[in-house]
PDB file of C-alpha atoms in Angstrom:
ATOM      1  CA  UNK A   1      19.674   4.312  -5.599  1.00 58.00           C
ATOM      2  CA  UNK A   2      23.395   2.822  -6.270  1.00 55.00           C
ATOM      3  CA  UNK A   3      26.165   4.545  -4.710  1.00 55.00           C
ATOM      4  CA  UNK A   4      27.662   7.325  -6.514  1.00 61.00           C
ATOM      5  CA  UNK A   5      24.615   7.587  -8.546  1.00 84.00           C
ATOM      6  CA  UNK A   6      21.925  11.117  -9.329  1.00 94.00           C
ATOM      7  CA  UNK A   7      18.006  10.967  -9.046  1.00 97.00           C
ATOM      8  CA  UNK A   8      16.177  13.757  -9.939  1.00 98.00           C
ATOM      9  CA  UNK A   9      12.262  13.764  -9.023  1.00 98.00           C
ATOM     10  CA  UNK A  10       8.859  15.612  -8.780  1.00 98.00           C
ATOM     11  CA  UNK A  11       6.154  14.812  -6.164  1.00 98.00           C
ATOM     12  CA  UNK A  12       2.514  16.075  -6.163  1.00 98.00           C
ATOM     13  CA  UNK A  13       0.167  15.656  -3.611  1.00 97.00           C
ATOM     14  CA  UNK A  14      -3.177  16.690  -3.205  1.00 98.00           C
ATOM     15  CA  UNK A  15      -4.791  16.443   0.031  1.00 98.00           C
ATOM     16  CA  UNK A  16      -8.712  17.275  -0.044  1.00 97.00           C
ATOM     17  CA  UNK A  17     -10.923  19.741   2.089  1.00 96.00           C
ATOM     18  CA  UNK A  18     -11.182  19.137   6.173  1.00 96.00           C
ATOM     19  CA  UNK A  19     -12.604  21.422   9.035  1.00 93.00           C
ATOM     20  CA  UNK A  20     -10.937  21.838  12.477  1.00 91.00           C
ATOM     21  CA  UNK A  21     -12.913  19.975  14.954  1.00 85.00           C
ATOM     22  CA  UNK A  22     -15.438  22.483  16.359  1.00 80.00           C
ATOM     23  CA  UNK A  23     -15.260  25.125  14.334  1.00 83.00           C
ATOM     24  CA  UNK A  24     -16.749  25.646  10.440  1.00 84.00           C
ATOM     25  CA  UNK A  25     -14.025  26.744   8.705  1.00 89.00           C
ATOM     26  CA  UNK A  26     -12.437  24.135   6.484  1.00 94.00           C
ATOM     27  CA  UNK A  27      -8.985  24.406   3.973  1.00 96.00           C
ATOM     28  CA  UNK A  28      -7.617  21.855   1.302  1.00 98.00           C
ATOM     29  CA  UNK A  29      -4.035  21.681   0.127  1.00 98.00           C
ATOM     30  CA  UNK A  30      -1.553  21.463  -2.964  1.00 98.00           C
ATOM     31  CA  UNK A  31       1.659  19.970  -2.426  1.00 98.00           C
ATOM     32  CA  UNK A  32       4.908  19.597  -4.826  1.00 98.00           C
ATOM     33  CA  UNK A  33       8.125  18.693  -4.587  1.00 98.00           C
ATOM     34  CA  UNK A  34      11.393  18.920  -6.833  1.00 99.00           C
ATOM     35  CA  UNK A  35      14.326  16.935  -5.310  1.00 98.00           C
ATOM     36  CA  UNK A  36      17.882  15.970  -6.523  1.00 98.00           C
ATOM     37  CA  UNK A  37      19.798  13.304  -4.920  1.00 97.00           C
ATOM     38  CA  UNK A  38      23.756  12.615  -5.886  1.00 96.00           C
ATOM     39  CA  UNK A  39      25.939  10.251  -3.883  1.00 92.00           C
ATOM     40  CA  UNK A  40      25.107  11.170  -0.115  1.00 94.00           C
ATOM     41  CA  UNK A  41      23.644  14.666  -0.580  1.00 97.00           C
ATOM     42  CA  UNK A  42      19.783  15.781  -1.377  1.00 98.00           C
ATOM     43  CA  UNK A  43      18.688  19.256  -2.450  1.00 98.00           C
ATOM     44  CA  UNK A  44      14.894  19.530  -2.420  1.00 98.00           C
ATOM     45  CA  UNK A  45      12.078  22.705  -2.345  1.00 98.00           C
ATOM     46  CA  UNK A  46       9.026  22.106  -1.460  1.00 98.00           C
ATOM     47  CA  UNK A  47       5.737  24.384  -2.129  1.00 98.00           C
ATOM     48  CA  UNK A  48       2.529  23.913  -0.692  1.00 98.00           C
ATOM     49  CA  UNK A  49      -0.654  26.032  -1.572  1.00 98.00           C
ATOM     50  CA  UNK A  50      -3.444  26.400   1.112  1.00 98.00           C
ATOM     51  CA  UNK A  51      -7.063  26.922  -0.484  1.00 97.00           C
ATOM     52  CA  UNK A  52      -9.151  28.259   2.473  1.00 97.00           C
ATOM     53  CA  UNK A  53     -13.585  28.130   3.201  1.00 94.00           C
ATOM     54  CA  UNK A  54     -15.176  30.558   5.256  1.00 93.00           C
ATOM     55  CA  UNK A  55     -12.681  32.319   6.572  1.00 93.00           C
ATOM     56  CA  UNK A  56     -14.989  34.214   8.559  1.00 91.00           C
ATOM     57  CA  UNK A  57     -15.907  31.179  11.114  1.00 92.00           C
ATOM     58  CA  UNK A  58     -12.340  30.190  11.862  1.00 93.00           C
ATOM     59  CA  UNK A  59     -10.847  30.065  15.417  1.00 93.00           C
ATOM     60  CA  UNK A  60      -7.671  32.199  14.042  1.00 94.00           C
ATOM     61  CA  UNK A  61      -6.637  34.966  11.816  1.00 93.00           C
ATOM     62  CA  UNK A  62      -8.736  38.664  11.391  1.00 93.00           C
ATOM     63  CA  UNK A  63     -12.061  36.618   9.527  1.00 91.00           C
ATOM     64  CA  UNK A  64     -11.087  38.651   6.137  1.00 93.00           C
ATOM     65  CA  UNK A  65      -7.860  37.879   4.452  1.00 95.00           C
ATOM     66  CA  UNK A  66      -6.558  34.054   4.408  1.00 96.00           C
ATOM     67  CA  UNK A  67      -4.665  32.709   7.599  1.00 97.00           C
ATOM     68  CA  UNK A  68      -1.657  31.851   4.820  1.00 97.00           C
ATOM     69  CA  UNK A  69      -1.476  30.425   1.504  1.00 97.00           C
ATOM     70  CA  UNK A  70       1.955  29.405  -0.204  1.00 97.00           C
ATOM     71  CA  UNK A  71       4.445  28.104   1.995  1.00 98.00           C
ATOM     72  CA  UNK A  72       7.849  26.963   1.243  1.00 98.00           C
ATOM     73  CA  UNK A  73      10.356  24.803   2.252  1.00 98.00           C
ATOM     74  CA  UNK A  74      14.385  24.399   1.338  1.00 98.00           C
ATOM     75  CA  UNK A  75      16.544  21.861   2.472  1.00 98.00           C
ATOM     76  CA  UNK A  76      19.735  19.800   2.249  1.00 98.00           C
ATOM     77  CA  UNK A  77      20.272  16.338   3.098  1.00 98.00           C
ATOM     78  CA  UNK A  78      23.175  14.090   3.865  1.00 98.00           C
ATOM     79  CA  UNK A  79      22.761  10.275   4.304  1.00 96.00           C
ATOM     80  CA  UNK A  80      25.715   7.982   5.156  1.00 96.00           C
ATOM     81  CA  UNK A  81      25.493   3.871   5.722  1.00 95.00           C
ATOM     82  CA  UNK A  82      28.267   2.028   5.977  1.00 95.00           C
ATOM     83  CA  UNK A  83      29.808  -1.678   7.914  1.00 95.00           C
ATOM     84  CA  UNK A  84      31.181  -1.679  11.062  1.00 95.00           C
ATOM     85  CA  UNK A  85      32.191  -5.262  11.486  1.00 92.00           C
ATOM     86  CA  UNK A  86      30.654  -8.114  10.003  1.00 92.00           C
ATOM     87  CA  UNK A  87      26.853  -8.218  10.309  1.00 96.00           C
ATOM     88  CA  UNK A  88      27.235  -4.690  12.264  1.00 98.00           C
ATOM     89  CA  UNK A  89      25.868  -1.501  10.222  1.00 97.00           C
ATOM     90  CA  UNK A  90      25.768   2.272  10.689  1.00 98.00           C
ATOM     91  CA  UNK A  91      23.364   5.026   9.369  1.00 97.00           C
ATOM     92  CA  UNK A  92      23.870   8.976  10.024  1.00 97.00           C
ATOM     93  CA  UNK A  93      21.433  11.515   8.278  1.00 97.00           C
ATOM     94  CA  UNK A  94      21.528  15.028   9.017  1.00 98.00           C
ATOM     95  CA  UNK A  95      19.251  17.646   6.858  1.00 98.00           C
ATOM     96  CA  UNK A  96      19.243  21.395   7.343  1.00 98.00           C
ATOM     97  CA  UNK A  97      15.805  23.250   6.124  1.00 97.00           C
ATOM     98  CA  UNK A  98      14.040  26.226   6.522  1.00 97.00           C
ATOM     99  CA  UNK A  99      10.050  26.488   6.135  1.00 97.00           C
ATOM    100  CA  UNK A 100       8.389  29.652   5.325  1.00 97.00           C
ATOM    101  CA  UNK A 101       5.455  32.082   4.356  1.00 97.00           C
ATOM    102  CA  UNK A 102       7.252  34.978   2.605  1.00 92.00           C
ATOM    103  CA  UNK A 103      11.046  34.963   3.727  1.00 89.00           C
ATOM    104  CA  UNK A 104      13.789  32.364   4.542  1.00 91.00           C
ATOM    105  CA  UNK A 105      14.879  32.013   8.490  1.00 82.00           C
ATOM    106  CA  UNK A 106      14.168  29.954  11.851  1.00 86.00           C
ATOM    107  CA  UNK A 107      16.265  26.721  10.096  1.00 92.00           C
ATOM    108  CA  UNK A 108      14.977  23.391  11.158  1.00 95.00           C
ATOM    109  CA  UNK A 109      17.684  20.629  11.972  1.00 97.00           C
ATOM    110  CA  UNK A 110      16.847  17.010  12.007  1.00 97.00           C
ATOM    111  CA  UNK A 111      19.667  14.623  12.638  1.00 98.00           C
ATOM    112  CA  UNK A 112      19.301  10.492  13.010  1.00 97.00           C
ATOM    113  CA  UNK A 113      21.791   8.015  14.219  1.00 98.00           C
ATOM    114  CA  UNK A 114      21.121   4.139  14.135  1.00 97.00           C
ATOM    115  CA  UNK A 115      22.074   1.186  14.346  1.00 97.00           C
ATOM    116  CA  UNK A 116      21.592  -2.095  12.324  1.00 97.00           C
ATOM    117  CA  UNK A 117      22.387  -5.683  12.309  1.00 98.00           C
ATOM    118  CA  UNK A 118      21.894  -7.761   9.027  1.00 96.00           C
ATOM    119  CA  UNK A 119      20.481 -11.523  10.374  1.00 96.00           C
ATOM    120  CA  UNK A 120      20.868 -12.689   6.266  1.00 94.00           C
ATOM    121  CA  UNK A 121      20.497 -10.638   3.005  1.00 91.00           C
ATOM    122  CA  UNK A 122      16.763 -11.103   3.554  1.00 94.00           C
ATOM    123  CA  UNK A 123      16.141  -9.992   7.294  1.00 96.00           C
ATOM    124  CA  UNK A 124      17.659  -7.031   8.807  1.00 96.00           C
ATOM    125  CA  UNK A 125      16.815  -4.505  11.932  1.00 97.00           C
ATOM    126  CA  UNK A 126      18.064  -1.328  12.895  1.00 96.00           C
ATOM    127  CA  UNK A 127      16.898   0.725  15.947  1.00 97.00           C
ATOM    128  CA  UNK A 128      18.663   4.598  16.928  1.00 97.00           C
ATOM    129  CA  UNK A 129      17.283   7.696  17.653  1.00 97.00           C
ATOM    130  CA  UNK A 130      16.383  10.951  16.073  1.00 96.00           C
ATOM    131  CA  UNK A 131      16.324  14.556  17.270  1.00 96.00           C
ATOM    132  CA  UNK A 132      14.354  17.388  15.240  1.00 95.00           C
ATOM    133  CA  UNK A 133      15.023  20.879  16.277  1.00 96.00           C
ATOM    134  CA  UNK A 134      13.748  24.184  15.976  1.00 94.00           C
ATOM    135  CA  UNK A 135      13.593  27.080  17.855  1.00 91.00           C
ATOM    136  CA  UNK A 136      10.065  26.452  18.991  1.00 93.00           C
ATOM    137  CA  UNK A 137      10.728  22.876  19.898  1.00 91.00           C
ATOM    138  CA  UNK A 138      12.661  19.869  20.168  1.00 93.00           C
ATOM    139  CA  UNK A 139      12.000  16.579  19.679  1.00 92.00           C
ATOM    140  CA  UNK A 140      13.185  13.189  20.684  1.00 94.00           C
ATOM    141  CA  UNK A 141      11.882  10.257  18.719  1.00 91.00           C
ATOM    142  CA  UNK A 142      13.092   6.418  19.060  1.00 92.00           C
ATOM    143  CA  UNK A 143      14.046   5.070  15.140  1.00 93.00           C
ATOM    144  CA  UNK A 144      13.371   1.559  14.103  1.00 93.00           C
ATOM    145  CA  UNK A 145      13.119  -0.685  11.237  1.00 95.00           C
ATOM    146  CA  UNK A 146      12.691  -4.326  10.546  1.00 96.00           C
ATOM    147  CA  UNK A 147      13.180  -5.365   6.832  1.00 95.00           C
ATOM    148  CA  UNK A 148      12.336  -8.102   4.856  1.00 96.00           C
ATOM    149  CA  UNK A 149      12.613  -9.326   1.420  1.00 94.00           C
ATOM    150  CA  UNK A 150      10.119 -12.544   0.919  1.00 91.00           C
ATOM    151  CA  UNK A 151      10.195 -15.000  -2.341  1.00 87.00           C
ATOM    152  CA  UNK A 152      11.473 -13.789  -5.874  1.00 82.00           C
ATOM    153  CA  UNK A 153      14.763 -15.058  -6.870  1.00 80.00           C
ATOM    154  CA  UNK A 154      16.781 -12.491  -4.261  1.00 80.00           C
ATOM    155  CA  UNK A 155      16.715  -9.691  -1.811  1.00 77.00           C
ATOM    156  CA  UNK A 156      17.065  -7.912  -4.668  1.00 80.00           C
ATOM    157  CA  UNK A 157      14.235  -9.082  -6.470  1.00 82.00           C
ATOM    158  CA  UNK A 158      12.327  -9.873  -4.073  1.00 91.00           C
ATOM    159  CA  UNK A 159       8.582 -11.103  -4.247  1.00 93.00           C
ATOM    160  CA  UNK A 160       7.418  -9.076  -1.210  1.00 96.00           C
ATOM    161  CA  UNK A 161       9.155  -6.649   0.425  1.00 96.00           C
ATOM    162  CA  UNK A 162       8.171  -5.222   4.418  1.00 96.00           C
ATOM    163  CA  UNK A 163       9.926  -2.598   6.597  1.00 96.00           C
ATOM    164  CA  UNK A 164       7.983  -1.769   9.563  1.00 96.00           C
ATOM    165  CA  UNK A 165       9.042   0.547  12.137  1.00 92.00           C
ATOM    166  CA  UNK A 166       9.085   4.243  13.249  1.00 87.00           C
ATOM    167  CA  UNK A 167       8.460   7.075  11.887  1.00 90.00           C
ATOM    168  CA  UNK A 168       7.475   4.590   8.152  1.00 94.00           C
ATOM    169  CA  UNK A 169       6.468   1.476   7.690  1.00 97.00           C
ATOM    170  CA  UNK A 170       5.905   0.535   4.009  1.00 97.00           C
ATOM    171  CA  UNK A 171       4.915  -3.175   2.658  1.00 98.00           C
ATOM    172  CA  UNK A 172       5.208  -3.628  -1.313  1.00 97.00           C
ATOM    173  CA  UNK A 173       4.011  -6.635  -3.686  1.00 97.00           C
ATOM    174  CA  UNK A 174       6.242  -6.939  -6.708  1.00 96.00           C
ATOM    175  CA  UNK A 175       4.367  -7.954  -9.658  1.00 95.00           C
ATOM    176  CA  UNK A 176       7.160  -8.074 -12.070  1.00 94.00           C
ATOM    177  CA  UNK A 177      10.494  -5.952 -12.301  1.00 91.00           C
ATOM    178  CA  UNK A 178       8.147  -3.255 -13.786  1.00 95.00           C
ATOM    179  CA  UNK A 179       4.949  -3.281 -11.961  1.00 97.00           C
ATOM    180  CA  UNK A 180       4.533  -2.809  -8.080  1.00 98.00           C
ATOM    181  CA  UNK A 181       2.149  -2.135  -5.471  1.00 98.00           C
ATOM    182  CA  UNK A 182       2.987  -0.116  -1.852  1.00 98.00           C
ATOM    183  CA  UNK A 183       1.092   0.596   0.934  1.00 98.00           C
ATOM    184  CA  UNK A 184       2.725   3.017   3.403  1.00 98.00           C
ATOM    185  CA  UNK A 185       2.095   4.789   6.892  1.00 97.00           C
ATOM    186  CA  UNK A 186       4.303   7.909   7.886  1.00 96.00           C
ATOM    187  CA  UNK A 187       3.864  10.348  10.595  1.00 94.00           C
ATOM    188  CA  UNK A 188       4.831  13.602   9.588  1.00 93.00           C
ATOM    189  CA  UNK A 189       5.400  17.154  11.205  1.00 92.00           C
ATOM    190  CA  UNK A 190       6.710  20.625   9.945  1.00 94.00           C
ATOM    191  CA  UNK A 191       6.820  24.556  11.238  1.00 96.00           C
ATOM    192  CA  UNK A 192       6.583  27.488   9.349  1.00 97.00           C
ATOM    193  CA  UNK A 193       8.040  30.670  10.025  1.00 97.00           C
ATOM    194  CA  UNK A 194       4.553  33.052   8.647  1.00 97.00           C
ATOM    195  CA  UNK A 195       4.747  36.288   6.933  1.00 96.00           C
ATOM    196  CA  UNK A 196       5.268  39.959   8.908  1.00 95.00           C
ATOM    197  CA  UNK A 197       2.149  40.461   7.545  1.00 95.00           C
ATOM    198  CA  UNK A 198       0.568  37.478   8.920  1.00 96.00           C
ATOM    199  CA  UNK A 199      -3.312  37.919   9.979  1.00 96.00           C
ATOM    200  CA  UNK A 200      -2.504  35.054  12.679  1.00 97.00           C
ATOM    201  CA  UNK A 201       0.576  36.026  14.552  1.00 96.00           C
ATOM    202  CA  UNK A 202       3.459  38.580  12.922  1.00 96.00           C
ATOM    203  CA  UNK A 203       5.995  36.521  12.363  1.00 95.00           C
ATOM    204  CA  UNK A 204       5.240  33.510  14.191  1.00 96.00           C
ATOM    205  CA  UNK A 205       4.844  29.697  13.490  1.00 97.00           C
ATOM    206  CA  UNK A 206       2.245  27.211  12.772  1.00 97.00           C
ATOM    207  CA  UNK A 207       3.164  23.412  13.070  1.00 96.00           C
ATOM    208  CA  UNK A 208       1.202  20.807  11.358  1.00 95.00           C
ATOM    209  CA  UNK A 209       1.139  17.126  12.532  1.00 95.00           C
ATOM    210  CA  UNK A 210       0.090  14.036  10.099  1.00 96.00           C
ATOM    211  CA  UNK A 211      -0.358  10.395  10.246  1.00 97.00           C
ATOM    212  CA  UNK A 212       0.165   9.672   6.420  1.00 97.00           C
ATOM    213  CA  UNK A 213      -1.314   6.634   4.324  1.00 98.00           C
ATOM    214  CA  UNK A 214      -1.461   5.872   0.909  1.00 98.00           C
ATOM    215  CA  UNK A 215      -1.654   3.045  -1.392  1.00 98.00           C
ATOM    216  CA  UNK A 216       0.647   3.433  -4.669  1.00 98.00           C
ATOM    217  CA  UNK A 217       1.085   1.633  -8.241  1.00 99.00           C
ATOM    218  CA  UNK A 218       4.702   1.792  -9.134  1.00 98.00           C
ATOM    219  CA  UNK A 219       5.633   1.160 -12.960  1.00 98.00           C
ATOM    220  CA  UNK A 220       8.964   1.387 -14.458  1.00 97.00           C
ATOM    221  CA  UNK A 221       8.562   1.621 -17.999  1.00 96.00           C
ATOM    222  CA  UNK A 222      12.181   2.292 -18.916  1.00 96.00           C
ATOM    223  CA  UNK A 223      15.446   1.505 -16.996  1.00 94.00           C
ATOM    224  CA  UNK A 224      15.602   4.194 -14.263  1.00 94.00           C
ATOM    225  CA  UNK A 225      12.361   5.647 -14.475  1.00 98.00           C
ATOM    226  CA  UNK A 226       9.630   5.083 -11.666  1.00 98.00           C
ATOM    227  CA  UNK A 227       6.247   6.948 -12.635  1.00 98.00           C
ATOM    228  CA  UNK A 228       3.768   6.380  -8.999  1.00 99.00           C
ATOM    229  CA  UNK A 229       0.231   7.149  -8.298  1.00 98.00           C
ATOM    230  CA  UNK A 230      -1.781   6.134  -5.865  1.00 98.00           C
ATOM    231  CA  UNK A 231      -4.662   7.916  -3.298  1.00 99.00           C
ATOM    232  CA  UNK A 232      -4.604   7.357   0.389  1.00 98.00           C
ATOM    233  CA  UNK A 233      -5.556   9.077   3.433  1.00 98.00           C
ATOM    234  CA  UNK A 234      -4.156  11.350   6.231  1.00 97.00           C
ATOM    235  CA  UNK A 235      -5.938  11.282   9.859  1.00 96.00           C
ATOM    236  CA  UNK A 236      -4.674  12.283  13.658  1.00 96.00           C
ATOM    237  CA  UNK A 237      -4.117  16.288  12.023  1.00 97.00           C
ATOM    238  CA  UNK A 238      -2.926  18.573  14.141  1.00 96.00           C
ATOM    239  CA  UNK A 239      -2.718  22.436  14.071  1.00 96.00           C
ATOM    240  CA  UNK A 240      -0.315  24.261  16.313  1.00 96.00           C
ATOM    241  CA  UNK A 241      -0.255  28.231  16.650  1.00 97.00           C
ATOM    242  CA  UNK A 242       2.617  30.069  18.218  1.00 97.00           C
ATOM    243  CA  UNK A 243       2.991  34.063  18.376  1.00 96.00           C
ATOM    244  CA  UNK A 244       7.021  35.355  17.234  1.00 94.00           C
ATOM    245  CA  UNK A 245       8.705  34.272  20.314  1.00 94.00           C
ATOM    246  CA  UNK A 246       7.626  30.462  20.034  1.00 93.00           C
ATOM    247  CA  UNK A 247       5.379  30.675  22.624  1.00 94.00           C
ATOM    248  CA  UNK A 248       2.623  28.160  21.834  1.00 94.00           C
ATOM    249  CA  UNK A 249      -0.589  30.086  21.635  1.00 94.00           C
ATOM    250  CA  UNK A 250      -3.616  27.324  20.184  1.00 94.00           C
ATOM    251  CA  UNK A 251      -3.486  23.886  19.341  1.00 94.00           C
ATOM    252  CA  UNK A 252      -6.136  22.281  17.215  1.00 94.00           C
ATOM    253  CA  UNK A 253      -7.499  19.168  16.275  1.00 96.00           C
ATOM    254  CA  UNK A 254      -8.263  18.784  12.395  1.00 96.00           C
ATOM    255  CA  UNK A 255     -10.303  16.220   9.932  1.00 96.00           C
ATOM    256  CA  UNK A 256      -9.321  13.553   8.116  1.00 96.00           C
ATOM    257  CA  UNK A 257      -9.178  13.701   4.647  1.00 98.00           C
ATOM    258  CA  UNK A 258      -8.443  11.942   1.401  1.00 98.00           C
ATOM    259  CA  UNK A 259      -5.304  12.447  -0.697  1.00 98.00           C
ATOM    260  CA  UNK A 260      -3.874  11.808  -4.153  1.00 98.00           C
ATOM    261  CA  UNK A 261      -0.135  11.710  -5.044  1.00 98.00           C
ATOM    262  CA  UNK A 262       1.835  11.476  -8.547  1.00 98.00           C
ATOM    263  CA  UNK A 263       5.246  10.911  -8.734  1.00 98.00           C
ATOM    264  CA  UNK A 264       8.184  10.738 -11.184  1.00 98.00           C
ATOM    265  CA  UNK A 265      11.964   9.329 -10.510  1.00 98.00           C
ATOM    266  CA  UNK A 266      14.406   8.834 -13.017  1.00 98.00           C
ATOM    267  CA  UNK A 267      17.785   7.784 -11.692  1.00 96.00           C
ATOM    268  CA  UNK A 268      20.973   7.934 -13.814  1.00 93.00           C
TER     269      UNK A 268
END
């Protein structure tokens, strides 16, 4: 997105039905997301539905009433990149969230700092460091890219364009300034703060963990306007349970399964 500029966009994703390994209760889930992004600041919400199978045969909640089923998720974002000296680049992002069942609380903080060194307009690398916080853990994470624009007329029409690195790597085939193709693999995490109510724990947290895949068709069919689909996959799925005082209580291992995604961006 220029500098200075607003994007405004909505982002649907459908993942299908998976058990937990060793048990025969299985869920699917709805995701969508309304974002808008001016100059260095994003505002997003996020709401995901959870469709649950025989509740009766899962490791967790009272076998009647469904473990959870909307969830929610606020946050603001700030992104700054700037030079330092010459080739020499910095990049600070900080976002402030909160995820939920029924009520807003137990904020989330996630802040990167990095590093980056531009080798030409076409190559350039940048490795830092990330922290993600919340009250029932913290986590430390290395951050690392290597990009590359290949062929076209410019690194800014590229032919190809690659960034691989940690915690996305993304590799996209340019077909024409209107039509592209992207592959992408992110690894993904988020805690919830569950309901009073909650037939798992009162009040306490469930965590899920994703390696993220998908293969997308990008077409702009007016200036500023991106409309995506694509399907893709999500596998190494992790379930964590923790009762109100962050005290982890089960951890689970859950199925791969397929997923479709739709989006729409329209910058201005």
């Amino acid at each position: 997105m220029e500098q200075g500029g607003t994007e405004v966009g909505l982002d649907t994703y459908l993942v299908g039905q998976a058990g937990l390994e060793g048990a025969d209760g299985r869920y699917s889930m709805t995701r969508w997301r309304v974002s808008a992004t001016h100059s260095h600041f994003t505002l997003g919400y996020t709401h995901r539905t959870f469709q649950w199978e025989d509740i009766g045969r899962l490791p967790f909640g009272n076998g009647r009433d469904d473990p959870w089923k909307d969830l929610h998720t606020v946050g603001l974002k700030a992104k700054y990149t700037g030079s330092i000296s010459g080739p020499w680049r910095y990049y600070f992002s900080g976002e402030a969230s909160s995820s939920f069942e029924d009520r807003v609380g137990s904020p989330s903080l996630d802040v990167l700092a990095a590093f980056g060194y531009n080798f030409s307009p076409r190559f350039k690398v940048r490795v830092g460091a990330a922290v993600l916080y919340h009250e029932v853990r913290v986590i430390a994470v290395p951050v690392a890219a290597l990009k590359w624009w290949g062929g076209g007329k410019s690194a800014e029409e590229p032919l190809v364009s690659v960034s691989v690195g940690l915690p996305e790597s993304t590799l996209t085939y340019h077909c024409s300034p209107e039509l592209s193709f992207t592959a992408s693999l992110l690894a993904d995490s988020k805690v919830f703060r569950l309901s009073e109510h909650s037939p798992v724990f009162s009040e306490g947290f469930a965590e899920t963990r994703d390696i993220i895949t998908c293969l997308m068709v990008n077409y702009s069919p007016l200036p500023g306007l991106v409309l995506s689909g694509g399907l893709g996959y999500d596998f190494f799925r992790q379930m964590q349970l923790y009762d109100r005082h962050g005290d982890k209580q089960a951890d689970y291992d859950v199925e791969g399964a397929w997923t479709g995604r739709l989006l729409i961006a329209y910058q201005f």
